[in-house]
Coordinates of C-alpha atoms in Angstrom, one line a residue:
M25 CA 121.8 12.9 192.5
H26 CA 119.4 10.0 192.2
N27 CA 120.7 6.7 193.4
F28 CA 119.9 4.0 190.9
A29 CA 121.1 1.2 193.1
N30 CA 117.7 1.0 194.9
K31 CA 115.6 1.0 191.7
T32 CA 114.9 -2.3 189.9
P33 CA 115.0 -1.6 186.2
T34 CA 112.6 -3.3 183.8
L35 CA 113.9 -6.6 182.4
R36 CA 113.8 -6.3 178.6
L37 CA 116.0 -9.1 177.4
L38 CA 116.9 -12.5 178.8
A39 CA 119.5 -14.8 177.2
W40 CA 119.1 -18.4 178.3
E41 CA 122.1 -20.7 177.6
T42 CA 119.8 -23.7 176.9
T43 CA 122.8 -26.0 176.5
R44 CA 126.6 -25.7 176.4
R45 CA 126.9 -28.4 173.8
C46 CA 128.1 -27.3 170.4
N47 CA 129.2 -28.8 167.1
L48 CA 131.8 -26.1 166.6
A49 CA 134.7 -24.9 168.7
C50 CA 135.0 -21.2 168.0
A51 CA 138.2 -19.6 169.2
H52 CA 136.4 -16.6 170.8
C53 CA 133.6 -18.6 172.5
R54 CA 132.8 -17.2 175.9
A55 CA 131.4 -20.5 177.0
A56 CA 134.3 -22.6 175.7
A57 CA 131.5 -24.8 174.4
G58 CA 132.1 -28.2 172.9
K59 CA 130.6 -31.6 172.4
G60 CA 130.0 -32.1 176.2
P61 CA 128.1 -33.7 177.8
Y62 CA 127.7 -31.0 180.4
E63 CA 126.2 -32.1 183.7
G64 CA 123.5 -30.1 185.5
E65 CA 121.6 -28.7 182.4
L66 CA 118.2 -27.3 183.3
T67 CA 115.5 -29.8 182.7
T68 CA 112.4 -29.1 180.5
A69 CA 110.3 -28.5 183.6
E70 CA 112.9 -26.1 185.0
G71 CA 113.1 -24.3 181.7
R72 CA 109.3 -24.0 181.4
A73 CA 109.2 -22.7 185.0
L74 CA 111.8 -20.0 184.2
L75 CA 109.8 -18.8 181.2
E76 CA 106.6 -18.7 183.4
D77 CA 108.4 -16.8 186.2
I78 CA 109.7 -14.0 184.0
A79 CA 106.3 -13.7 182.4
G80 CA 105.4 -11.9 185.7
L81 CA 108.0 -9.3 184.8
G82 CA 106.3 -8.5 181.5
Q83 CA 106.7 -9.7 177.9
I84 CA 110.4 -10.3 177.5
V85 CA 112.6 -10.8 174.5
V86 CA 114.0 -14.3 175.3
I87 CA 117.2 -15.3 173.4
L88 CA 117.5 -19.1 173.3
T89 CA 121.3 -19.5 173.0
G90 CA 124.1 -21.9 173.7
G91 CA 126.3 -23.6 172.7
E92 CA 124.1 -24.7 169.9
P93 CA 120.4 -24.7 171.0
L94 CA 119.4 -27.0 168.2
L95 CA 121.3 -29.8 170.0
R96 CA 118.7 -29.6 172.7
G97 CA 115.8 -32.0 172.0
D98 CA 113.1 -30.1 173.7
I99 CA 114.0 -26.7 172.2
F100 CA 110.9 -26.5 170.0
E101 CA 108.7 -27.2 173.1
L102 CA 110.4 -24.5 175.1
A103 CA 110.2 -22.0 172.3
A104 CA 106.5 -22.7 171.9
H105 CA 105.9 -22.4 175.6
G106 CA 107.6 -19.0 175.7
T107 CA 105.6 -17.9 172.7
S108 CA 102.3 -18.9 174.5
L109 CA 103.3 -16.8 177.5
G110 CA 103.6 -13.7 175.3
H111 CA 107.4 -13.5 175.1
R112 CA 109.2 -12.5 171.9
M113 CA 111.2 -15.7 171.3
V114 CA 114.4 -15.5 169.3
M115 CA 117.3 -17.9 168.9
A116 CA 121.1 -17.8 168.3
V117 CA 122.4 -20.6 166.1
N118 CA 125.5 -21.2 164.0
G119 CA 123.4 -22.1 161.0
T120 CA 125.1 -25.4 160.2
L121 CA 122.3 -27.6 161.6
L122 CA 119.4 -25.9 160.0
T123 CA 117.2 -27.9 157.6
P124 CA 113.9 -27.0 156.0
E125 CA 112.1 -29.2 158.5
I126 CA 113.9 -27.6 161.5
A127 CA 113.2 -24.1 160.2
R128 CA 109.5 -24.9 159.8
R129 CA 109.4 -26.3 163.3
L130 CA 111.0 -23.1 164.6
Q131 CA 108.5 -21.0 162.8
E132 CA 105.6 -23.1 164.2
A133 CA 107.0 -22.7 167.7
G134 CA 106.9 -18.9 167.3
I135 CA 110.6 -18.1 166.8
Q136 CA 110.5 -14.5 165.5
R137 CA 114.2 -14.1 164.5
L138 CA 117.3 -16.1 164.4
S139 CA 120.9 -14.9 164.6
I140 CA 123.7 -16.5 162.6
S141 CA 127.3 -15.5 163.2
L142 CA 129.6 -14.5 160.3
D143 CA 133.0 -13.6 161.6
G144 CA 134.6 -13.3 158.2
A145 CA 133.5 -12.3 154.7
T146 CA 135.1 -15.4 153.2
A147 CA 135.2 -19.1 154.1
A148 CA 138.9 -18.8 154.9
S149 CA 138.6 -16.1 157.5
H150 CA 135.3 -17.3 159.0
D151 CA 136.4 -21.0 159.3
R152 CA 139.7 -20.0 160.8
L153 CA 138.0 -18.3 163.8
R154 CA 135.3 -21.0 164.0
Q155 CA 137.9 -23.7 163.8
V156 CA 135.8 -26.0 161.7
V157 CA 136.3 -26.3 157.9
G158 CA 132.9 -25.8 156.2
A159 CA 131.4 -23.5 158.9
F160 CA 131.0 -20.6 156.5
A161 CA 129.3 -22.7 153.9
G162 CA 127.1 -24.2 156.6
A163 CA 126.1 -20.8 157.8
L164 CA 125.3 -19.5 154.4
G165 CA 123.3 -22.7 153.7
G166 CA 121.3 -22.1 156.9
I167 CA 120.6 -18.5 155.9
Q168 CA 119.3 -19.7 152.5
I169 CA 116.9 -22.1 154.3
L170 CA 115.6 -19.3 156.6
K171 CA 115.0 -17.1 153.5
E172 CA 113.1 -19.8 151.8
V173 CA 110.9 -20.5 154.9
G174 CA 110.4 -16.8 155.5
L175 CA 112.1 -16.6 159.0
P176 CA 113.8 -13.2 159.7
F177 CA 117.5 -13.4 160.6
Q178 CA 120.3 -11.2 161.7
I179 CA 124.0 -11.5 161.3
N180 CA 126.3 -11.4 164.4
T181 CA 130.0 -10.7 164.2
T182 CA 132.7 -10.7 166.8
V183 CA 135.3 -8.1 166.0
I184 CA 138.9 -8.9 166.8
A185 CA 142.2 -7.5 165.5
D186 CA 142.5 -10.1 162.7
N187 CA 139.0 -9.4 161.2
R188 CA 138.5 -5.7 161.9
D189 CA 139.5 -4.7 158.4
E190 CA 136.9 -7.2 157.0
L191 CA 134.0 -5.5 158.9
P192 CA 132.9 -3.4 155.9
A193 CA 132.8 -6.5 153.7
I194 CA 131.0 -8.6 156.4
S195 CA 128.4 -5.8 156.8
A196 CA 127.9 -5.5 153.0
L197 CA 127.5 -9.3 152.9
A198 CA 124.8 -9.2 155.7
E199 CA 123.0 -6.5 153.7
S200 CA 123.2 -8.4 150.5
L201 CA 121.9 -11.6 152.2
G202 CA 118.8 -9.7 153.4
A203 CA 119.6 -9.7 157.1
A204 CA 117.3 -7.7 159.3
A205 CA 120.2 -6.4 161.3
H206 CA 124.0 -6.7 161.9
H207 CA 124.9 -7.0 165.5
V208 CA 128.6 -6.4 166.1
F209 CA 130.2 -7.8 169.2
V210 CA 133.5 -6.5 170.5
L211 CA 135.6 -9.3 172.0
V212 CA 135.4 -9.9 175.7
P213 CA 138.4 -12.2 176.5
T214 CA 136.6 -14.8 178.6
G215 CA 136.1 -18.5 178.1
R216 CA 138.2 -19.6 175.1
G217 CA 138.4 -16.0 174.2
E218 CA 141.0 -15.6 177.0
E219 CA 143.3 -17.6 174.8
I220 CA 143.2 -14.9 172.1
K221 CA 143.4 -11.9 174.4
D222 CA 146.1 -10.5 172.1
Q223 CA 143.3 -10.1 169.5
L224 CA 141.5 -7.5 171.6
L225 CA 141.2 -4.2 169.8
S226 CA 143.4 -1.4 171.0
A227 CA 141.7 1.7 172.4
A228 CA 142.3 3.6 169.1
E229 CA 141.1 0.7 167.0
Y230 CA 138.0 0.3 169.1
E231 CA 137.2 4.0 168.8
A232 CA 137.7 3.9 165.0
T233 CA 135.6 0.8 164.7
L234 CA 132.7 2.4 166.6
R235 CA 132.9 5.6 164.5
W236 CA 132.7 3.4 161.3
L237 CA 129.7 1.6 162.8
L238 CA 128.0 4.8 163.6
A239 CA 128.5 6.1 160.0
R240 CA 127.2 2.8 158.7
Q241 CA 124.1 3.1 160.9
K242 CA 123.5 6.6 159.5
E243 CA 123.4 5.2 156.0
G244 CA 120.2 3.5 157.0
K245 CA 120.8 0.4 154.7
I246 CA 120.9 -2.1 157.6
H247 CA 120.2 -1.8 161.3
I248 CA 123.5 -1.8 163.2
K249 CA 123.7 -2.7 166.9
P250 CA 127.1 -2.8 168.6
T251 CA 127.2 -5.1 171.6
C252 CA 129.8 -5.1 174.4
A253 CA 130.5 -1.7 173.0
P254 CA 128.8 0.9 175.3
Q255 CA 131.1 3.7 174.1
Y256 CA 129.0 3.7 170.9
Y257 CA 126.3 5.6 172.7
R258 CA 128.8 8.2 174.0
L259 CA 130.1 8.7 170.4
W260 CA 126.5 8.9 169.1
R261 CA 125.8 11.8 171.5
Q262 CA 129.1 13.5 170.8
E263 CA 128.5 13.5 167.1
A264 CA 124.9 14.5 167.4
A265 CA 125.8 17.5 169.6
A266 CA 128.6 18.5 167.2
A267 CA 126.0 18.5 164.4
G268 CA 123.4 20.3 166.4
E269 CA 121.1 17.3 166.2
K270 CA 118.5 16.4 168.9
I271 CA 118.6 12.9 170.2
T272 CA 115.3 11.1 169.7
P273 CA 114.2 7.5 169.5
A274 CA 114.2 7.9 165.7
T275 CA 117.6 9.4 165.4
H276 CA 119.4 7.4 162.7
G277 CA 116.9 4.7 163.4
M278 CA 118.5 4.0 166.8
E279 CA 116.7 3.2 170.0
A280 CA 116.9 5.8 172.7
M281 CA 119.2 3.9 175.0
T282 CA 119.7 5.3 178.5
K283 CA 122.8 3.1 179.1
G284 CA 125.2 1.3 176.9
C285 CA 126.0 -1.6 179.1
L286 CA 122.8 -3.4 179.9
G287 CA 124.2 -6.1 182.1
G288 CA 122.0 -6.2 185.2
Q289 CA 120.3 -3.0 183.9
G290 CA 117.7 -4.4 181.4
F291 CA 119.4 -7.6 180.4
A292 CA 120.4 -10.8 182.2
F293 CA 121.8 -14.2 181.3
V294 CA 120.9 -17.6 182.7
G295 CA 123.5 -20.3 182.3
Y296 CA 122.8 -23.9 181.3
N297 CA 123.0 -24.9 184.9
G298 CA 120.7 -22.1 186.2
I299 CA 123.3 -19.7 187.4
V300 CA 122.3 -16.1 186.7
Q301 CA 124.9 -13.6 185.4
P302 CA 124.6 -9.9 184.3
C303 CA 125.7 -11.1 180.8
G304 CA 127.2 -14.2 179.3
Y305 CA 130.7 -12.6 179.3
L306 CA 130.7 -11.5 183.0
E307 CA 131.3 -14.7 184.9
L308 CA 130.1 -13.6 188.3
S309 CA 127.0 -15.2 189.8
A310 CA 124.0 -13.1 190.8
G311 CA 122.1 -16.1 192.0
D312 CA 120.9 -19.6 191.1
I313 CA 117.3 -20.2 189.9
R314 CA 117.4 -23.6 191.5
Q315 CA 117.6 -21.8 194.8
A316 CA 115.5 -18.7 194.2
P317 CA 113.2 -17.7 191.2
F318 CA 114.8 -15.4 188.6
S319 CA 112.4 -12.6 189.4
R320 CA 113.6 -12.5 193.0
I321 CA 117.3 -12.6 191.9
W322 CA 116.6 -9.8 189.4
A323 CA 115.2 -7.6 192.2
E324 CA 117.4 -8.5 195.1
S325 CA 120.8 -9.7 193.8
A326 CA 123.7 -7.8 195.5
L327 CA 125.7 -8.0 192.3
F328 CA 122.9 -6.4 190.2
R329 CA 122.4 -3.7 192.8
Q330 CA 126.1 -3.0 192.7
L331 CA 126.1 -2.7 188.9
R332 CA 123.0 -0.4 189.0
N333 CA 124.7 2.1 191.4
L334 CA 126.7 4.1 188.8
E335 CA 127.9 6.5 191.6
E336 CA 130.0 3.7 193.0
Y337 CA 131.9 2.9 189.8
H338 CA 135.7 3.4 190.0
G339 CA 138.2 5.5 188.2
K340 CA 137.3 7.6 185.2
C341 CA 134.1 5.6 184.6
R342 CA 132.8 7.2 187.9
R343 CA 133.9 10.7 186.8
C344 CA 132.7 10.4 183.2
E345 CA 129.8 12.7 182.1
Y346 CA 128.6 9.9 179.8
R347 CA 128.4 7.2 182.5
K348 CA 124.6 7.1 182.4
V349 CA 124.6 6.4 178.6
C350 CA 127.8 4.2 178.5
G351 CA 129.0 2.9 181.9
G352 CA 131.8 1.0 180.2
C353 CA 131.8 -2.7 179.5
R354 CA 131.6 -4.3 183.0
A355 CA 132.6 -7.8 181.6
R356 CA 135.7 -6.5 179.9
A357 CA 136.7 -4.5 183.0
Y358 CA 136.3 -7.7 185.1
A359 CA 138.1 -10.0 182.6
L360 CA 141.1 -7.7 182.2
T361 CA 141.4 -6.0 185.6
G362 CA 139.5 -8.2 188.1
D363 CA 137.4 -5.1 189.1
V364 CA 133.8 -5.3 188.0
L365 CA 133.3 -1.6 188.7
G366 CA 136.7 -0.5 187.3
D367 CA 137.6 1.4 184.2
E368 CA 136.7 0.1 180.7
P369 CA 140.1 -1.2 179.6
I370 CA 139.9 -0.1 175.9
C371 CA 138.2 3.3 176.3
L372 CA 140.5 6.2 175.3
Y373 CA 138.0 8.9 176.3
E374 CA 139.0 11.2 179.2
P375 CA 136.2 12.7 181.1
R376 CA 136.0 16.5 180.9
A377 CA 134.9 17.0 184.5
T378 CA 133.4 15.2 187.5
A379 CA 129.8 14.5 186.6

């Protein structure tokens, strides 16, 4: 069997936590972001150097995230620099700070899409999770500004026990608003999210949610992308096999993913202080870009090599016949069990045989 540990995958997406400062205090925030200040933030020059370094790896989708990236004064310069290098520059904001002027500046800097989070279909439910009254109205106001300027946007939603039943209404709202996509995140209890660990979906709720998302994707009304939910790709294949369908890149409009969990596989995260992680939710360091360029860390990090070696995963994830298309959420495994290669804690599937 091929050993993937010695093969460096192509970097497709990089999330850069441009700042940890934020004007909200969301209950599920992986960064426990707040007003700050936070010492050690990458400088403009260091940010530009990061974008230049990864340009040697190809044209990357770069997600400028936070915290709230609009609180960083040089964010337009950094976005424009990434655009000039050929990267697809996108940004994750909460929407409350958007103005027509800021939206136009983002457009001029080459930002191709923004994500705005809606964690409830009403002000009451969204603001409760965001812990700021008016956050829902602010997000909708930001969306309206993006529509007027002509900047594409997507809706992000973190699913927990309290808002799971609202997911159909949130998805319908995203569709009615004209969102390009609805990205649904399944809670990883890290950062402030650790304080609401009791809101993590049960295995049965998780499976039912993924089946609903798959059915919603098949409707073709809005592009659905589950995140921190690699079992989606196992279910996709199970349902396709049961229906006698052939999996292709165009199947239900889904990309032909080879693995559900992309942490260290085709995706990486750079923290506000230059620490590289497999993803924002997996708080293990793969290296520090102040000590080695990201491109070297991507190729040589012991943690990344470990995650890429699927044959060394533990428990049922190692035995599972779907491990190459799923692999389990490594961040949730680490957050809940302390074993980064361990079983996915909320997966109810039992492997049929050793794969």
